């Protein structure tokens, strides 16, 4: 094992386990041999085998009755289950990951100080699983406990802390709790600023905080934060990342709502310039941006420009195989209102039907 000759190590360790299994009562040597075999399976990425051995290792330690060894065996099994759950969540198999995480948490809850790190990871994992399934209320207590336990041992530069804060900001944004979104989002942003780091998560945190500030009526702060989110995304994301379009859509919508139509037009145009570079089909995004820019033109009495963009948006919606009836209806109503202004009633009637 020390020489990393895993195949030979496995052969001899299995023979040791087989021999010790025959002894009555169970003995410490069996537990030690199982521990070696567990490590071999982990080092060779055989997670299912490692879990089977770890379960037997725990049974042996429980039979021996050594409290410290029992705790360590439970912690080892929980850590391996966490690793399996991470693999499943990476595959977006959240329903399979959930019971594994529930079992793992049960092994170390309540945690001893040595288990704080593993316990924090498990809490964050199951919170993420619930959040991905839009079970936001269930996710909240787990995400909060993850942060609580991580904070017990984390240093000021611990990179997991801003991830947990960001996840909470996202969660509260989905729960429509802007004050809580602001609390955790600002803490995450502060971590990046204090550690002089930029990453995609900083852009997301700024986006969550900007939305919350606008929702709370802090319009100037919200605008400043959205502008910074746009700038961060432009620096750290690939040119074809759709979040660069998304943040411009939100900023443009805010500016239009403030009747700053010239600025809104520039933002929407920059978003439309990025859209063709996206790696995945973006019919819905293009339709939305065209419709919003068309509305800006309508408010400026640029009816011909508004009509042209809204017609293109309608054509995109109608050509989309997954048509959104509500969105298409809104586009048609906007187009009809423009035609009615120009006394083109026959066309107006056709679009309304």
mmCIF file of C-alpha atoms in Angstrom:
data_model
loop_
_atom_site.group_PDB
_atom_site.id
_atom_site.type_symbol
_atom_site.label_atom_id
_atom_site.label_comp_id
_atom_site.label_asym_id
_atom_site.label_seq_id
_atom_site.Cartn_x
_atom_site.Cartn_y
_atom_site.Cartn_z
ATOM 1 C CA UNK A 1 0.000 0.000 0.000
ATOM 2 C CA UNK A 2 2.842 2.400 0.882
ATOM 3 C CA UNK A 3 4.449 1.667 -2.481
ATOM 4 C CA UNK A 4 1.141 2.407 -4.272
ATOM 5 C CA UNK A 5 1.018 -1.148 -5.631
ATOM 6 C CA UNK A 6 -2.735 -1.223 -5.182
ATOM 7 C CA UNK A 7 -3.549 -4.496 -6.889
ATOM 8 C CA UNK A 8 -1.132 -6.468 -4.705
ATOM 9 C CA UNK A 9 -2.164 -4.531 -1.610
ATOM 10 C CA UNK A 10 -5.808 -5.357 -2.280
ATOM 11 C CA UNK A 11 -5.071 -9.080 -2.648
ATOM 12 C CA UNK A 12 -3.220 -9.358 0.657
ATOM 13 C CA UNK A 13 -5.667 -7.096 2.528
ATOM 14 C CA UNK A 14 -8.634 -9.168 1.370
ATOM 15 C CA UNK A 15 -6.886 -12.322 2.571
ATOM 16 C CA UNK A 16 -6.304 -10.649 5.964
ATOM 17 C CA UNK A 17 -9.953 -9.599 6.205
ATOM 18 C CA UNK A 18 -11.093 -13.112 5.281
ATOM 19 C CA UNK A 19 -8.913 -14.617 7.980
ATOM 20 C CA UNK A 20 -9.899 -12.188 10.728
ATOM 21 C CA UNK A 21 -13.610 -12.602 9.862
ATOM 22 C CA UNK A 22 -13.313 -16.228 11.023
ATOM 23 C CA UNK A 23 -12.220 -15.270 14.532
ATOM 24 C CA UNK A 24 -14.730 -15.048 17.356
ATOM 25 C CA UNK A 25 -15.365 -12.590 18.887
ATOM 26 C CA UNK A 26 -14.718 -9.804 16.382
ATOM 27 C CA UNK A 27 -11.322 -8.222 16.884
ATOM 28 C CA UNK A 28 -9.491 -4.949 16.325
ATOM 29 C CA UNK A 29 -7.320 -6.488 13.612
ATOM 30 C CA UNK A 30 -10.430 -7.022 11.493
ATOM 31 C CA UNK A 31 -11.362 -3.368 11.896
ATOM 32 C CA UNK A 32 -7.821 -2.283 10.947
ATOM 33 C CA UNK A 33 -7.789 -4.534 7.868
ATOM 34 C CA UNK A 34 -11.163 -3.239 6.742
ATOM 35 C CA UNK A 35 -9.829 0.288 7.131
ATOM 36 C CA UNK A 36 -6.942 -0.479 4.789
ATOM 37 C CA UNK A 37 -9.298 -2.065 2.265
ATOM 38 C CA UNK A 38 -11.580 0.986 2.411
ATOM 39 C CA UNK A 39 -8.624 3.256 1.614
ATOM 40 C CA UNK A 40 -7.607 1.064 -1.329
ATOM 41 C CA UNK A 41 -11.085 1.280 -2.807
ATOM 42 C CA UNK A 42 -11.191 5.045 -2.328
ATOM 43 C CA UNK A 43 -7.760 5.516 -3.917
ATOM 44 C CA UNK A 44 -8.900 3.483 -6.934
ATOM 45 C CA UNK A 45 -12.244 5.337 -7.235
ATOM 46 C CA UNK A 46 -14.417 2.335 -6.384
ATOM 47 C CA UNK A 47 -16.891 4.242 -4.266
ATOM 48 C CA UNK A 48 -19.568 1.544 -4.029
ATOM 49 C CA UNK A 49 -17.005 -0.995 -2.789
ATOM 50 C CA UNK A 50 -15.631 1.556 -0.330
ATOM 51 C CA UNK A 51 -19.131 2.137 1.072
ATOM 52 C CA UNK A 52 -19.734 -1.609 1.516
ATOM 53 C CA UNK A 53 -16.440 -2.023 3.402
ATOM 54 C CA UNK A 54 -17.036 1.121 5.485
ATOM 55 C CA UNK A 55 -20.427 -0.236 6.573
ATOM 56 C CA UNK A 56 -18.806 -3.503 7.689
ATOM 57 C CA UNK A 57 -16.039 -1.549 9.431
ATOM 58 C CA UNK A 58 -18.663 0.354 11.413
ATOM 59 C CA UNK A 59 -20.428 -2.897 12.394
ATOM 60 C CA UNK A 60 -17.136 -4.317 13.662
ATOM 61 C CA UNK A 61 -16.307 -1.242 15.727
ATOM 62 C CA UNK A 62 -19.817 -1.222 17.213
ATOM 63 C CA UNK A 63 -19.396 -4.883 18.177
ATOM 64 C CA UNK A 64 -16.039 -4.106 19.820
ATOM 65 C CA UNK A 65 -17.587 -1.153 21.645
ATOM 66 C CA UNK A 66 -14.765 1.374 21.319
ATOM 67 C CA UNK A 67 -16.572 4.722 21.349
ATOM 68 C CA UNK A 68 -13.771 6.650 19.683
ATOM 69 C CA UNK A 69 -13.383 4.070 16.911
ATOM 70 C CA UNK A 70 -17.156 4.005 16.374
ATOM 71 C CA UNK A 71 -17.193 7.771 15.921
ATOM 72 C CA UNK A 72 -14.334 7.611 13.428
ATOM 73 C CA UNK A 73 -16.030 4.820 11.466
ATOM 74 C CA UNK A 74 -19.260 6.793 11.291
ATOM 75 C CA UNK A 75 -17.327 9.847 10.098
ATOM 76 C CA UNK A 76 -15.489 7.782 7.457
ATOM 77 C CA UNK A 77 -18.739 6.337 6.102
ATOM 78 C CA UNK A 78 -20.396 9.780 6.073
ATOM 79 C CA UNK A 79 -17.471 11.221 4.104
ATOM 80 C CA UNK A 80 -17.683 8.473 1.471
ATOM 81 C CA UNK A 81 -21.440 8.895 1.148
ATOM 82 C CA UNK A 82 -20.831 12.618 0.679
ATOM 83 C CA UNK A 83 -18.454 11.815 -2.161
ATOM 84 C CA UNK A 84 -21.047 9.583 -3.839
ATOM 85 C CA UNK A 85 -23.740 12.245 -3.439
ATOM 86 C CA UNK A 86 -21.441 14.841 -5.024
ATOM 87 C CA UNK A 87 -21.033 12.615 -8.051
ATOM 88 C CA UNK A 88 -24.798 12.230 -8.345
ATOM 89 C CA UNK A 89 -25.487 15.968 -8.012
ATOM 90 C CA UNK A 90 -22.883 16.654 -10.704
ATOM 91 C CA UNK A 91 -25.041 14.402 -12.892
ATOM 92 C CA UNK A 92 -28.154 16.334 -11.711
ATOM 93 C CA UNK A 93 -29.549 13.157 -10.183
ATOM 94 C CA UNK A 94 -30.873 15.005 -7.148
ATOM 95 C CA UNK A 95 -33.519 12.446 -6.174
ATOM 96 C CA UNK A 96 -30.836 9.751 -5.842
ATOM 97 C CA UNK A 97 -28.470 12.025 -3.920
ATOM 98 C CA UNK A 98 -31.060 13.058 -1.296
ATOM 99 C CA UNK A 99 -31.443 9.755 0.655
ATOM 100 C CA UNK A 100 -27.676 9.240 0.603
ATOM 101 C CA UNK A 101 -27.142 12.650 2.191
ATOM 102 C CA UNK A 102 -29.902 12.062 4.739
ATOM 103 C CA UNK A 103 -28.137 8.858 5.830
ATOM 104 C CA UNK A 104 -24.745 10.570 5.932
ATOM 105 C CA UNK A 105 -26.032 13.428 8.096
ATOM 106 C CA UNK A 106 -27.615 10.930 10.487
ATOM 107 C CA UNK A 107 -24.198 9.347 11.028
ATOM 108 C CA UNK A 108 -22.590 12.544 12.368
ATOM 109 C CA UNK A 109 -25.490 14.569 13.801
ATOM 110 C CA UNK A 110 -24.984 16.020 16.372
ATOM 111 C CA UNK A 111 -21.351 16.464 15.360
ATOM 112 C CA UNK A 112 -18.310 16.331 17.583
ATOM 113 C CA UNK A 113 -15.816 19.157 16.938
ATOM 114 C CA UNK A 114 -13.704 16.878 14.701
ATOM 115 C CA UNK A 115 -16.732 16.345 12.457
ATOM 116 C CA UNK A 116 -17.628 20.026 11.989
ATOM 117 C CA UNK A 117 -16.019 20.205 8.538
ATOM 118 C CA UNK A 118 -17.749 17.064 7.215
ATOM 119 C CA UNK A 119 -21.044 18.079 8.827
ATOM 120 C CA UNK A 120 -20.858 21.517 7.221
ATOM 121 C CA UNK A 121 -20.205 19.984 3.786
ATOM 122 C CA UNK A 122 -23.149 17.593 4.155
ATOM 123 C CA UNK A 123 -25.495 20.385 5.226
ATOM 124 C CA UNK A 124 -24.440 22.457 2.226
ATOM 125 C CA UNK A 125 -24.874 19.485 -0.112
ATOM 126 C CA UNK A 126 -28.417 18.635 0.936
ATOM 127 C CA UNK A 127 -29.364 22.299 0.963
ATOM 128 C CA UNK A 128 -28.122 22.534 -2.620
ATOM 129 C CA UNK A 129 -30.083 19.390 -3.585
ATOM 130 C CA UNK A 130 -33.303 20.893 -2.203
ATOM 131 C CA UNK A 131 -32.587 24.271 -3.808
ATOM 132 C CA UNK A 132 -32.032 22.660 -7.216
ATOM 133 C CA UNK A 133 -35.433 20.988 -6.851
ATOM 134 C CA UNK A 134 -36.998 24.343 -5.919
ATOM 135 C CA UNK A 135 -37.736 23.107 -2.427
ATOM 136 C CA UNK A 136 -36.517 26.409 -1.060
ATOM 137 C CA UNK A 137 -38.126 26.300 2.382
ATOM 138 C CA UNK A 138 -36.547 22.880 3.020
ATOM 139 C CA UNK A 139 -33.156 24.077 1.790
ATOM 140 C CA UNK A 140 -32.980 27.128 4.077
ATOM 141 C CA UNK A 141 -32.203 25.506 7.479
ATOM 142 C CA UNK A 142 -29.540 23.248 5.959
ATOM 143 C CA UNK A 143 -27.796 26.124 4.195
ATOM 144 C CA UNK A 144 -27.832 28.192 7.387
ATOM 145 C CA UNK A 145 -26.367 25.324 9.434
ATOM 146 C CA UNK A 146 -23.700 24.752 6.789
ATOM 147 C CA UNK A 147 -22.564 28.362 7.163
ATOM 148 C CA UNK A 148 -22.763 28.197 10.961
ATOM 149 C CA UNK A 149 -20.528 25.141 11.243
ATOM 150 C CA UNK A 150 -18.114 26.245 8.513
ATOM 151 C CA UNK A 151 -17.630 29.552 10.310
ATOM 152 C CA UNK A 152 -16.398 27.711 13.412
ATOM 153 C CA UNK A 153 -13.127 26.691 11.799
ATOM 154 C CA UNK A 154 -12.871 28.752 8.599
ATOM 155 C CA UNK A 155 -10.208 31.400 8.237
ATOM 156 C CA UNK A 156 -10.823 34.799 6.632
ATOM 157 C CA UNK A 157 -9.619 33.546 3.232
ATOM 158 C CA UNK A 158 -11.670 30.298 3.238
ATOM 159 C CA UNK A 159 -13.097 30.098 -0.299
ATOM 160 C CA UNK A 160 -16.100 28.000 0.805
ATOM 161 C CA UNK A 161 -17.571 30.852 2.840
ATOM 162 C CA UNK A 162 -18.455 33.103 -0.134
ATOM 163 C CA UNK A 163 -19.968 30.096 -1.936
ATOM 164 C CA UNK A 164 -22.255 29.427 1.042
ATOM 165 C CA UNK A 165 -23.138 33.106 1.319
ATOM 166 C CA UNK A 166 -23.863 33.246 -2.405
ATOM 167 C CA UNK A 167 -26.083 30.160 -2.196
ATOM 168 C CA UNK A 168 -28.062 31.809 0.613
ATOM 169 C CA UNK A 169 -28.408 35.034 -1.367
ATOM 170 C CA UNK A 170 -29.728 33.015 -4.320
ATOM 171 C CA UNK A 171 -32.078 31.077 -2.049
ATOM 172 C CA UNK A 172 -33.587 34.206 -0.502
ATOM 173 C CA UNK A 173 -33.877 35.784 -3.940
ATOM 174 C CA UNK A 174 -35.992 32.794 -4.980
ATOM 175 C CA UNK A 175 -37.988 33.051 -1.744
ATOM 176 C CA UNK A 176 -38.684 36.743 -2.496
ATOM 177 C CA UNK A 177 -37.004 37.890 0.727
ATOM 178 C CA UNK A 178 -34.983 40.907 -0.464
ATOM 179 C CA UNK A 179 -33.782 41.963 3.005
ATOM 180 C CA UNK A 180 -32.233 38.531 3.606
ATOM 181 C CA UNK A 181 -30.854 38.472 0.064
ATOM 182 C CA UNK A 182 -29.154 41.771 0.810
ATOM 183 C CA UNK A 183 -27.684 40.513 4.100
ATOM 184 C CA UNK A 184 -25.960 37.456 2.683
ATOM 185 C CA UNK A 185 -25.199 38.886 -0.751
ATOM 186 C CA UNK A 186 -23.377 41.894 0.706
ATOM 187 C CA UNK A 187 -21.341 39.608 2.975
ATOM 188 C CA UNK A 188 -20.312 37.553 -0.050
ATOM 189 C CA UNK A 189 -19.359 40.679 -2.013
ATOM 190 C CA UNK A 190 -17.328 41.933 0.957
ATOM 191 C CA UNK A 191 -15.367 38.663 1.004
ATOM 192 C CA UNK A 192 -14.390 39.097 -2.656
ATOM 193 C CA UNK A 193 -13.475 42.756 -2.122
ATOM 194 C CA UNK A 194 -11.421 42.070 1.017
ATOM 195 C CA UNK A 195 -9.557 39.214 -0.659
ATOM 196 C CA UNK A 196 -9.163 41.185 -3.908
ATOM 197 C CA UNK A 197 -10.656 38.398 -6.009
ATOM 198 C CA UNK A 198 -12.984 38.348 -8.987
ATOM 199 C CA UNK A 199 -14.949 35.291 -10.048
ATOM 200 C CA UNK A 200 -18.326 34.472 -11.637
ATOM 201 C CA UNK A 201 -19.845 34.104 -8.166
ATOM 202 C CA UNK A 202 -19.090 37.772 -7.483
ATOM 203 C CA UNK A 203 -21.122 38.694 -10.549
ATOM 204 C CA UNK A 204 -24.037 36.561 -9.363
ATOM 205 C CA UNK A 205 -23.853 38.072 -5.868
ATOM 206 C CA UNK A 206 -23.962 41.557 -7.356
ATOM 207 C CA UNK A 207 -26.944 40.519 -9.485
ATOM 208 C CA UNK A 208 -28.861 39.156 -6.475
ATOM 209 C CA UNK A 209 -28.044 42.243 -4.396
ATOM 210 C CA UNK A 210 -28.931 44.651 -7.214
ATOM 211 C CA UNK A 211 -32.336 43.019 -7.632
ATOM 212 C CA UNK A 212 -32.953 43.147 -3.875
ATOM 213 C CA UNK A 213 -31.957 46.812 -3.650
ATOM 214 C CA UNK A 214 -34.352 47.724 -6.448
ATOM 215 C CA UNK A 215 -37.127 45.688 -4.843
ATOM 216 C CA UNK A 216 -36.544 47.528 -1.551
ATOM 217 C CA UNK A 217 -36.682 50.890 -3.323
ATOM 218 C CA UNK A 218 -32.935 51.618 -3.134
ATOM 219 C CA UNK A 219 -32.880 52.603 -6.794
ATOM 220 C CA UNK A 220 -29.505 54.352 -7.025
ATOM 221 C CA UNK A 221 -27.735 51.570 -5.132
ATOM 222 C CA UNK A 222 -29.502 48.941 -7.225
ATOM 223 C CA UNK A 223 -28.457 50.559 -10.478
ATOM 224 C CA UNK A 224 -24.837 50.919 -9.348
ATOM 225 C CA UNK A 225 -24.751 47.266 -8.290
ATOM 226 C CA UNK A 226 -26.245 46.013 -11.575
ATOM 227 C CA UNK A 227 -23.712 48.059 -13.549
ATOM 228 C CA UNK A 228 -20.903 46.501 -11.513
ATOM 229 C CA UNK A 229 -22.404 43.025 -12.058
ATOM 230 C CA UNK A 230 -22.363 43.644 -15.810
ATOM 231 C CA UNK A 231 -18.733 44.784 -15.695
ATOM 232 C CA UNK A 232 -17.642 41.786 -13.593
ATOM 233 C CA UNK A 233 -19.402 39.329 -15.905
ATOM 234 C CA UNK A 234 -17.737 40.980 -18.911
ATOM 235 C CA UNK A 235 -14.310 40.487 -17.319
ATOM 236 C CA UNK A 236 -14.635 36.946 -15.945
ATOM 237 C CA UNK A 237 -17.066 35.142 -18.259
ATOM 238 C CA UNK A 238 -16.605 33.915 -21.801
ATOM 239 C CA UNK A 239 -17.967 36.191 -24.484
ATOM 240 C CA UNK A 240 -20.681 33.645 -25.334
ATOM 241 C CA UNK A 241 -21.983 33.247 -21.766
ATOM 242 C CA UNK A 242 -25.708 34.052 -21.608
ATOM 243 C CA UNK A 243 -25.373 35.739 -18.190
ATOM 244 C CA UNK A 244 -23.830 38.697 -19.993
ATOM 245 C CA UNK A 245 -27.125 39.043 -21.864
ATOM 246 C CA UNK A 246 -29.205 38.422 -18.751
ATOM 247 C CA UNK A 247 -27.655 41.207 -16.665
ATOM 248 C CA UNK A 248 -28.058 43.685 -19.516
ATOM 249 C CA UNK A 249 -31.704 42.681 -19.824
ATOM 250 C CA UNK A 250 -32.266 43.472 -16.155
ATOM 251 C CA UNK A 251 -30.370 46.750 -16.311
ATOM 252 C CA UNK A 252 -32.230 47.830 -19.451
ATOM 253 C CA UNK A 253 -35.590 46.984 -17.880
ATOM 254 C CA UNK A 254 -34.744 49.159 -14.853
ATOM 255 C CA UNK A 255 -33.623 52.097 -16.991
ATOM 256 C CA UNK A 256 -36.748 51.905 -19.142
ATOM 257 C CA UNK A 257 -38.875 51.875 -15.996
ATOM 258 C CA UNK A 258 -37.157 55.126 -14.962
ATOM 259 C CA UNK A 259 -38.015 56.592 -18.398
ATOM 260 C CA UNK A 260 -34.306 56.811 -19.253
ATOM 261 C CA UNK A 261 -35.046 55.507 -22.716
ATOM 262 C CA UNK A 262 -31.816 56.545 -24.413
ATOM 263 C CA UNK A 263 -29.716 54.643 -21.852
ATOM 264 C CA UNK A 264 -32.090 51.668 -21.963
ATOM 265 C CA UNK A 265 -31.759 51.549 -25.747
ATOM 266 C CA UNK A 266 -27.959 51.382 -25.536
ATOM 267 C CA UNK A 267 -28.078 48.562 -22.972
ATOM 268 C CA UNK A 268 -30.604 46.536 -24.981
ATOM 269 C CA UNK A 269 -28.579 47.020 -28.161
ATOM 270 C CA UNK A 270 -25.426 45.766 -26.434
ATOM 271 C CA UNK A 271 -27.352 42.692 -25.234
ATOM 272 C CA UNK A 272 -28.627 42.007 -28.756
ATOM 273 C CA UNK A 273 -25.055 42.276 -30.049
ATOM 274 C CA UNK A 274 -23.958 39.504 -27.641
ATOM 275 C CA UNK A 275 -26.942 37.200 -28.295
ATOM 276 C CA UNK A 276 -25.729 35.770 -31.658
ATOM 277 C CA UNK A 277 -22.523 34.579 -29.933
ATOM 278 C CA UNK A 278 -24.349 32.365 -27.426
ATOM 279 C CA UNK A 279 -23.506 28.685 -27.670
ATOM 280 C CA UNK A 280 -27.083 27.515 -27.196
ATOM 281 C CA UNK A 281 -30.253 28.564 -29.034
ATOM 282 C CA UNK A 282 -31.491 31.843 -27.583
ATOM 283 C CA UNK A 283 -34.755 32.442 -29.402
ATOM 284 C CA UNK A 284 -36.543 33.340 -26.172
ATOM 285 C CA UNK A 285 -33.852 35.819 -25.130
ATOM 286 C CA UNK A 286 -33.783 37.513 -28.520
ATOM 287 C CA UNK A 287 -37.568 37.757 -28.620
ATOM 288 C CA UNK A 288 -37.634 39.286 -25.119
ATOM 289 C CA UNK A 289 -34.911 41.809 -25.897
ATOM 290 C CA UNK A 290 -36.537 42.823 -29.188
ATOM 291 C CA UNK A 291 -39.884 43.296 -27.465
ATOM 292 C CA UNK A 292 -38.385 45.393 -24.684
ATOM 293 C CA UNK A 293 -36.416 47.542 -27.099
ATOM 294 C CA UNK A 294 -39.578 47.879 -29.188
ATOM 295 C CA UNK A 295 -41.391 49.158 -26.095
ATOM 296 C CA UNK A 296 -38.633 51.735 -25.569
ATOM 297 C CA UNK A 297 -39.082 52.933 -29.155
ATOM 298 C CA UNK A 298 -42.847 53.100 -28.673
ATOM 299 C CA UNK A 299 -42.406 55.349 -25.630
ATOM 300 C CA UNK A 300 -40.176 57.590 -27.759
ATOM 301 C CA UNK A 301 -42.886 57.682 -30.476
ATOM 302 C CA UNK A 302 -40.532 55.848 -32.861
ATOM 303 C CA UNK A 303 -43.411 53.713 -34.054
ATOM 304 C CA UNK A 304 -41.858 52.366 -37.249
ATOM 305 C CA UNK A 305 -38.820 51.072 -35.337
ATOM 306 C CA UNK A 306 -41.055 49.676 -32.609
ATOM 307 C CA UNK A 307 -43.259 47.897 -35.154
ATOM 308 C CA UNK A 308 -40.261 46.345 -36.911
ATOM 309 C CA UNK A 309 -38.810 44.912 -33.706
ATOM 310 C CA UNK A 310 -42.134 43.688 -32.344
ATOM 311 C CA UNK A 311 -42.954 41.951 -35.623
ATOM 312 C CA UNK A 312 -39.616 40.135 -35.460
ATOM 313 C CA UNK A 313 -40.289 39.173 -31.826
ATOM 314 C CA UNK A 314 -43.719 37.788 -32.787
ATOM 315 C CA UNK A 315 -42.212 35.816 -35.679
ATOM 316 C CA UNK A 316 -39.596 34.302 -33.370
ATOM 317 C CA UNK A 317 -42.250 33.345 -30.798
ATOM 318 C CA UNK A 318 -44.490 31.785 -33.436
ATOM 319 C CA UNK A 319 -41.582 29.842 -34.950
ATOM 320 C CA UNK A 320 -40.448 28.539 -31.562
ATOM 321 C CA UNK A 321 -41.440 24.923 -31.016
ATOM 322 C CA UNK A 322 -41.966 25.640 -27.290
ATOM 323 C CA UNK A 323 -44.102 28.711 -27.704
ATOM 324 C CA UNK A 324 -44.986 30.717 -24.587
ATOM 325 C CA UNK A 325 -48.588 31.797 -25.122
ATOM 326 C CA UNK A 326 -48.455 34.567 -22.520
ATOM 327 C CA UNK A 327 -45.305 36.113 -24.041
ATOM 328 C CA UNK A 328 -46.683 35.918 -27.561
ATOM 329 C CA UNK A 329 -49.941 37.497 -26.406
ATOM 330 C CA UNK A 330 -48.079 40.404 -24.831
ATOM 331 C CA UNK A 331 -46.078 40.999 -28.011
ATOM 332 C CA UNK A 332 -49.259 40.957 -30.134
ATOM 333 C CA UNK A 333 -51.021 43.416 -27.837
ATOM 334 C CA UNK A 334 -48.036 45.791 -27.986
ATOM 335 C CA UNK A 335 -47.925 45.511 -31.764
ATOM 336 C CA UNK A 336 -51.667 46.115 -31.992
ATOM 337 C CA UNK A 337 -51.377 49.244 -29.831
ATOM 338 C CA UNK A 338 -48.790 50.683 -32.224
ATOM 339 C CA UNK A 339 -50.904 49.915 -35.287
ATOM 340 C CA UNK A 340 -53.934 51.475 -33.605
ATOM 341 C CA UNK A 341 -51.981 54.691 -33.031
ATOM 342 C CA UNK A 342 -51.450 54.869 -36.783
ATOM 343 C CA UNK A 343 -55.132 54.141 -37.511
ATOM 344 C CA UNK A 344 -54.295 50.787 -39.145
ATOM 345 C CA UNK A 345 -57.403 49.131 -37.731
ATOM 346 C CA UNK A 346 -57.630 46.184 -40.135
ATOM 347 C CA UNK A 347 -54.135 45.039 -39.199
ATOM 348 C CA UNK A 348 -54.871 45.712 -35.532
ATOM 349 C CA UNK A 349 -57.918 43.448 -35.644
ATOM 350 C CA UNK A 350 -55.897 40.685 -37.319
ATOM 351 C CA UNK A 351 -53.230 40.684 -34.623
ATOM 352 C CA UNK A 352 -55.779 40.775 -31.815
ATOM 353 C CA UNK A 353 -57.396 37.631 -33.210
#
